[in-house]
Coordinates of C-alpha atoms and ligand atoms in Angstrom, one line a residue:
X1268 CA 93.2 30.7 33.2
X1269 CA 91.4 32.2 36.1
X1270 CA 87.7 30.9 36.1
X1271 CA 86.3 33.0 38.6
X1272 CA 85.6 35.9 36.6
X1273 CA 82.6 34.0 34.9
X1274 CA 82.0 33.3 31.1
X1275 CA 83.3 35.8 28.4
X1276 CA 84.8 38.4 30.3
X1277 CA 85.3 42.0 29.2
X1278 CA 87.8 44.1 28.6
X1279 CA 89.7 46.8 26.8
X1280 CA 93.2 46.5 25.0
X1281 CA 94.5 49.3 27.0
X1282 CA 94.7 52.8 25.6
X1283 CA 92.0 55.4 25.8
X1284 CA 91.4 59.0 24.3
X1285 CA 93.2 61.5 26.1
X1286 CA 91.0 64.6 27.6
X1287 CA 91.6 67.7 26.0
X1288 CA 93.2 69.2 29.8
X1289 CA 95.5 66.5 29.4
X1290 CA 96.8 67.5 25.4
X1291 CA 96.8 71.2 26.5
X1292 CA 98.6 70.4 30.0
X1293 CA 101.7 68.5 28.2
X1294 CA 101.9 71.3 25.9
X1295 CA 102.2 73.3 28.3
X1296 CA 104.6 71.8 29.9
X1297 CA 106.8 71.9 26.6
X1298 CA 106.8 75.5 26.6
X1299 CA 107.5 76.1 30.4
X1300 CA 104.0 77.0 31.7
X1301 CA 103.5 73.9 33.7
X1302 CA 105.2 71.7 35.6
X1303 CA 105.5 67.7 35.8
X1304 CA 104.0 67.3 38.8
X1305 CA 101.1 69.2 37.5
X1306 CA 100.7 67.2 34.4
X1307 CA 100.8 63.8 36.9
X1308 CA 98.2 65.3 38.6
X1309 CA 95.8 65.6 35.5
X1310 CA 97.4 62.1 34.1
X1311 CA 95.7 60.9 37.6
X1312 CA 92.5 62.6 37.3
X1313 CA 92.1 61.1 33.6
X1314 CA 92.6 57.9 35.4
X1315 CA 90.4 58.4 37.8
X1316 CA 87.7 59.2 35.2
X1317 CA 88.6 56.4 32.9
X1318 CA 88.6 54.1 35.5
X1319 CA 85.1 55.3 36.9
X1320 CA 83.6 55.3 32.9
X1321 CA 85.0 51.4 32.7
X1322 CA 83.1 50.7 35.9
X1323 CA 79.8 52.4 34.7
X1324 CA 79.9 50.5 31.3
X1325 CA 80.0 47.1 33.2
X1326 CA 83.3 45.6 31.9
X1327 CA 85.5 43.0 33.8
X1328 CA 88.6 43.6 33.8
X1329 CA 89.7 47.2 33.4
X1330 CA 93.0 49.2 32.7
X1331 CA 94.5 52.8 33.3
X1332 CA 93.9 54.3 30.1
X1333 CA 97.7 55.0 29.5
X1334 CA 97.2 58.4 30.0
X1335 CA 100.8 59.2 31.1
X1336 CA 102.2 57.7 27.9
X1337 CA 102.6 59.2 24.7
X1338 CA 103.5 56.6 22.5
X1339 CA 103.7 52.8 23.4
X1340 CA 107.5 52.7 22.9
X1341 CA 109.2 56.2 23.4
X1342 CA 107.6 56.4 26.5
X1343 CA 109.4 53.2 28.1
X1344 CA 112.3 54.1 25.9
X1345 CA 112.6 57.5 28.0
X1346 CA 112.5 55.3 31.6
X1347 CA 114.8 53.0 30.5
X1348 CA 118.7 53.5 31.3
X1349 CA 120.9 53.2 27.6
X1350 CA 118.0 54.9 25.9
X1351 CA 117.3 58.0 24.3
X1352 CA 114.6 59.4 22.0
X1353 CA 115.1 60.5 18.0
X1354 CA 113.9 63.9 16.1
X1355 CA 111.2 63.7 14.4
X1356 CA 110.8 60.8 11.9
X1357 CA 108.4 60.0 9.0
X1358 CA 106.3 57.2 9.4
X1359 CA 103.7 55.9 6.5
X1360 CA 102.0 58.9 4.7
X1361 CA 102.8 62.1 6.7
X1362 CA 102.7 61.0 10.2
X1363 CA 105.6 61.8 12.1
X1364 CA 106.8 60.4 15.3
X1365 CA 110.4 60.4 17.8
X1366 CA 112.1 57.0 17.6
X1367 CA 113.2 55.2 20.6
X1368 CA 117.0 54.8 19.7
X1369 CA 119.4 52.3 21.9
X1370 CA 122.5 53.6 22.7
X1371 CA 124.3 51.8 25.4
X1372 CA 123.2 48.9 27.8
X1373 CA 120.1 48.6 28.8
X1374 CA 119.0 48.7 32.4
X1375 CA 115.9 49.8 34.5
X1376 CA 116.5 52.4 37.3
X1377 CA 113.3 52.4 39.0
X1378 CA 110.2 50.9 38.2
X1379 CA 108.3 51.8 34.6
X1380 CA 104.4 51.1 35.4
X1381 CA 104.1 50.1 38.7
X1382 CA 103.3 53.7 40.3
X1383 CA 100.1 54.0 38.0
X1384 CA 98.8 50.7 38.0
X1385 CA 98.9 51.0 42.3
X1386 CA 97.4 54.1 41.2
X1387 CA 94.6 53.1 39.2
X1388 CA 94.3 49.5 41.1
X1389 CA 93.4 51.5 44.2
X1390 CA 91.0 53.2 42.3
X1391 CA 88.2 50.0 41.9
X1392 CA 87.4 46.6 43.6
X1393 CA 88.0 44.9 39.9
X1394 CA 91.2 43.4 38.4
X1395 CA 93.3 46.1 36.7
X1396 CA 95.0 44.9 34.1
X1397 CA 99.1 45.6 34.1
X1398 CA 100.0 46.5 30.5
X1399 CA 103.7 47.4 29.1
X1400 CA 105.1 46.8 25.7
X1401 CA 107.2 43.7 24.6
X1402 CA 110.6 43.2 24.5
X1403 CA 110.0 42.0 20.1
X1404 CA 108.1 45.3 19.5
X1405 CA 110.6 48.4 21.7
X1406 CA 113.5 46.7 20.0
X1407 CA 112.1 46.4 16.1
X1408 CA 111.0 50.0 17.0
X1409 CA 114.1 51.2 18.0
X1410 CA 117.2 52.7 16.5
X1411 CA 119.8 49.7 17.6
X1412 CA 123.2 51.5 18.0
X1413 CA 124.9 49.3 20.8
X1414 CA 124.1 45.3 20.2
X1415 CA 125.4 43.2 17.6
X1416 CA 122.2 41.8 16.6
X1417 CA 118.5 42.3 17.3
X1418 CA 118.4 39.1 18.9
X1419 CA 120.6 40.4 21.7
X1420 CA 119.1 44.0 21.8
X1421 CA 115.9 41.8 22.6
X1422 CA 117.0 39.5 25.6
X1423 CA 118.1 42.3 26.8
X1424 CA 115.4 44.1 27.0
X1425 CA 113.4 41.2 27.8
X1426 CA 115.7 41.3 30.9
X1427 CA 114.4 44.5 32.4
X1428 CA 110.9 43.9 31.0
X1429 CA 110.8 40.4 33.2
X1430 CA 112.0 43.0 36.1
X1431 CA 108.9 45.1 35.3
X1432 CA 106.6 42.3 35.6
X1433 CA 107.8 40.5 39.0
X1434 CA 107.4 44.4 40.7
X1435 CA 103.7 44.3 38.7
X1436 CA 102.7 40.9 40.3
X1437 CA 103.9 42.1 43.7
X1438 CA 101.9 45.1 43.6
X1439 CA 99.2 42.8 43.1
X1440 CA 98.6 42.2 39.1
X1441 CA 96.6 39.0 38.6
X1442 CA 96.5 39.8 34.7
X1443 CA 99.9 40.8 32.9
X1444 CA 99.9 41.8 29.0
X1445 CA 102.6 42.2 27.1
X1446 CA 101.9 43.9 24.2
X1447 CA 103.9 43.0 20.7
X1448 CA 101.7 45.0 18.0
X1449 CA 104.9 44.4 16.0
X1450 CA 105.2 40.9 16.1
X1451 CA 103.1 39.9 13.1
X1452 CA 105.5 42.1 10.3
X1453 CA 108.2 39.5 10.4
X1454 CA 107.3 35.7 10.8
X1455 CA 111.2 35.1 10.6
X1456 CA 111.9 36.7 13.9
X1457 CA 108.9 34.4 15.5
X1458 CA 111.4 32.5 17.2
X1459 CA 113.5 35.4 19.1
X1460 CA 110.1 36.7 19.9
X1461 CA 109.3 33.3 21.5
X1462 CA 112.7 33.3 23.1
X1463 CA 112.5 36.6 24.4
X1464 CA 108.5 36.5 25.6
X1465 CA 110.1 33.5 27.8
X1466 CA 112.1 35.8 29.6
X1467 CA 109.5 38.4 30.2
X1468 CA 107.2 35.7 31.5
X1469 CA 109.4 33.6 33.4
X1470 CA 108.1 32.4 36.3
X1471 CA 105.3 34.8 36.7
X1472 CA 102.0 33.2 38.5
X1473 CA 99.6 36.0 37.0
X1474 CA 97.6 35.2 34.1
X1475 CA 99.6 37.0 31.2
X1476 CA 98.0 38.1 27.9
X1477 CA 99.4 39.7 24.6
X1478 CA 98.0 41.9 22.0
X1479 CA 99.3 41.6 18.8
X1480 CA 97.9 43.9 15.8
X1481 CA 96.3 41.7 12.4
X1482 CA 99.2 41.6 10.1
X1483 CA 99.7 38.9 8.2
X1484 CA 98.6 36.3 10.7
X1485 CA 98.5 33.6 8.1
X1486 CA 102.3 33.8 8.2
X1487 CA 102.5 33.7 11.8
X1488 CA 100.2 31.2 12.8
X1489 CA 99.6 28.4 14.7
X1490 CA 103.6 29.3 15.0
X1491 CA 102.7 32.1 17.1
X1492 CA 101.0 29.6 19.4
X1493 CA 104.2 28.9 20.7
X1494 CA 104.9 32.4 22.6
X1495 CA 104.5 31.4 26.3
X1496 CA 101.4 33.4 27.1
X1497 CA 97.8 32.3 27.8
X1498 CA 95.3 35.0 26.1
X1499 CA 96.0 36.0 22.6
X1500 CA 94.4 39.6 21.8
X1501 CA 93.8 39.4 18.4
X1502 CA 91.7 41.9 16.2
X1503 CA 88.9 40.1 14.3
X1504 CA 86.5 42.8 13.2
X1505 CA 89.1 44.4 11.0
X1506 CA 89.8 41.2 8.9
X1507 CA 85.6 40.4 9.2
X1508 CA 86.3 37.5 11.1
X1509 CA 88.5 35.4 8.6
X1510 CA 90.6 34.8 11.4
X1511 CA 88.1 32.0 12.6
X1512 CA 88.4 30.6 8.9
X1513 CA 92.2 29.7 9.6
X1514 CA 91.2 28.8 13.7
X1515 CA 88.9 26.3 12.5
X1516 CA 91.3 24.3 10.3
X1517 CA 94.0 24.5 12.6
X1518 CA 92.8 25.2 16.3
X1519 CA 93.5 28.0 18.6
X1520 CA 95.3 26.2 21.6
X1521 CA 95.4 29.3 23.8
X1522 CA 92.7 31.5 25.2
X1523 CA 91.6 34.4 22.9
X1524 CA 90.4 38.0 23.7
X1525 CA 87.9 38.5 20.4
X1526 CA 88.4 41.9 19.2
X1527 CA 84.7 43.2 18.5
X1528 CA 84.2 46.3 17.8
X1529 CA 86.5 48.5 15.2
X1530 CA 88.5 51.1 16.4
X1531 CA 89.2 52.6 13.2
X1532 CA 85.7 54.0 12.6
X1533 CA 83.5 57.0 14.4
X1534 CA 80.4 55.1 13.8
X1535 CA 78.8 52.8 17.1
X1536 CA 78.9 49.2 16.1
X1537 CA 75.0 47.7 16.6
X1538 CA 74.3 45.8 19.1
X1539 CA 72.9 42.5 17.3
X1540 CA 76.1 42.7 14.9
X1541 CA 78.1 42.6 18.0
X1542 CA 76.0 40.0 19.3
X1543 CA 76.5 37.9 15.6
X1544 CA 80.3 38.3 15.9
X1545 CA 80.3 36.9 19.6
X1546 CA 78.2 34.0 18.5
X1547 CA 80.4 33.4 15.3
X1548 CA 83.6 33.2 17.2
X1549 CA 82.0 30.7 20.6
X1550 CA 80.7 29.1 17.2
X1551 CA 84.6 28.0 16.5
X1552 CA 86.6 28.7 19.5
X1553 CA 85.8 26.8 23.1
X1554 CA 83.2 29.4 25.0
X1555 CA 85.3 28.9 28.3
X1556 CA 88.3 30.2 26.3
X1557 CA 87.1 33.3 25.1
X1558 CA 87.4 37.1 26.5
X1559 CA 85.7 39.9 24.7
X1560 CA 87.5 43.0 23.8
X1561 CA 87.9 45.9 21.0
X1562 CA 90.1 45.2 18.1
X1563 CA 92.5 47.7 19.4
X1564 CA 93.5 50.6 21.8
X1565 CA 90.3 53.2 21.8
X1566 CA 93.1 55.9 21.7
X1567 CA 92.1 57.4 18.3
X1568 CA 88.5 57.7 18.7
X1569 CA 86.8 60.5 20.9
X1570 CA 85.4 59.9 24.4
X1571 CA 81.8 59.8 23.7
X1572 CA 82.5 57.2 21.0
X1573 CA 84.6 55.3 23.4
X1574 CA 81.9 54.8 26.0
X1575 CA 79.5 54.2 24.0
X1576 CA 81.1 51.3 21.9
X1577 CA 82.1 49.7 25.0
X1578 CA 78.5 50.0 26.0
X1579 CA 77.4 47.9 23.0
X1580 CA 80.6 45.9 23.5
X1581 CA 79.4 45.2 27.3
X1582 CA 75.3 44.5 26.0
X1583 CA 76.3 42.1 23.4
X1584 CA 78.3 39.9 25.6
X1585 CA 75.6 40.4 28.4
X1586 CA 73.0 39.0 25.8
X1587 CA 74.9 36.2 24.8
X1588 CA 75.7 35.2 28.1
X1589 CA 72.1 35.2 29.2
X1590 CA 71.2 32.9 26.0
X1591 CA 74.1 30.1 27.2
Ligands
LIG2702 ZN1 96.4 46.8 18.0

């Protein structure tokens, strides 16, 4: 890991709110009154604002905001060759989403991320981070209707998504994450995720990271120790920190990003609670190891509330580090 960026950097785990322009532009485009190009040019503007917010905030290591995807997994499903994209499909409850379906053999035309993260990279003098979705999650996420097992539907798309990442480091990426929200639902697949994180990773010389959502993490870990990455970004606040119970009797071997601040509620974390969970977790885990990050994408909350918990996010860890 990188030591020049200082003790307990900052980031986010990637998404961010989408501007209202930007919900009404790709609706428009739906119904015929705008073009592409004229949603990429709001996508970019959303960008450019995201990326000037992260800087005023203060935070380290900063991202694109994903404003030209929709959905973590349809939208590389619709770039990939051998994919297409479901109707409409029930989720939990009443929430209703496309499903990424695989049809034929995979393969990667043209580059997936690599335009916006130039983008967004030019944008600011501090690391962007390159963020795409691993092969574990697009496959379990996925209709499979051309491999014979999942295992093969997943080194195969660990194939294109270890293209992705060579173009990423050339364009200049120092920090790669692979995200696999999906790999904590089945603890029997750990070692076909392991496999298939190998090929993603293979040798890349940029520090790579992975954000994985709290499942069950008991059943996953230390096992998931073994997935060749070095940051884990793990959400704590949402399981209140029992997460350092289970790190304490059996230790965290990797780097961590510490997931402080709930995504999942409107309310603005205080600053000394922030502060408490940052203390607890350099209490357990080795100081030099640890990043400092929201549970989970800020997607879901509004703009305002965004900033402003990355604001407490970015004062906590400034406080702590002036305490060291
Ligand atoms: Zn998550």
């Amino acid at each position: 890991m990188p030591n020049d960026l200082g003790l307990l950097p900052t980031t986010t785990v990637g998404s961010f709110p989408k501007p209202d322009y930007l919900k009404k532009a790709r609706s428009a485009v739906r119904k015929g009154k705008a073009t592409e190009a004229d949603l990429k040019d709001l996508q970019r503007k959303a960008t450019r604002e995201c990326v000037a917010m992260q800087e005023r905030v203060g935070l380290d290591i900063l991202v694109d905001g994903e404003f030209d995807r929709g959905d973590m997994a349809t939208f590389f499903a619709e770039k990939l060759d051998g994919m297409s994209v479901s109707g409409l499909v029930r989720s939990y409850g009443n929430r209703y989403y496309r499903k990424p379906i695989i049809k034929s053999r995979l393969g990667r035309p043209r580059p997936l991320t690599v335009e916006m993260f130039r983008f967004a990279q030019e944008l600011t003098s501090k690391p962007m981070k390159a963020i795409f979705t691993g092969p574990y999650t697009m496959v379990d996420w996925s209709f499979d209707e051309h491999y014979s097992s999942r295992r093969d539907a997943m080194l195969a798309m660990a194939e294109q998504l270890h293209a992705e990442a060579v173009e990423l480091e050339k364009a200049g990426a120092k920090f790669i994450q692979v995200d696999e929200p999906a790999i904590s639902t089945r603890p029997e697949e750990m070692d076909v995720a392991i496999e298939a994180m190998g090929i993603v990773v293979d040798g890349l010389k940029a520090t790579t990271l992975t954000h994985v959502c709290y499942g069950d993490f008991d059943k996953i870990y230390p096992k998931i120790l073994e997935l060749p990455i070095d940051i884990f970004d793990l959400e704590f606040v949402n399981s209140e920190f029992d997460l350092l119970d289970r790190i304490r009797e059996v230790p965290f071997t990797k780097g961590v990003s510490v997931g402080v601040l709930d995504v999942h509620t409107h309310k603005v974390e205080d600053t000394a609670k922030v502060e408490g969970w940052i203390r607890k977790a350099i209490g357990v885990l080795p100081i030099e190891k640890v990043w400092i990050s929201p549970d989970c994408g800020l997607k879901t909350r509004t703009e305002e509330e965004a900033e402003k918990k990355l604001e407490v996010m970015v004062a906590a860890t400034r406080a702590v580090r002036a305490s060291l």
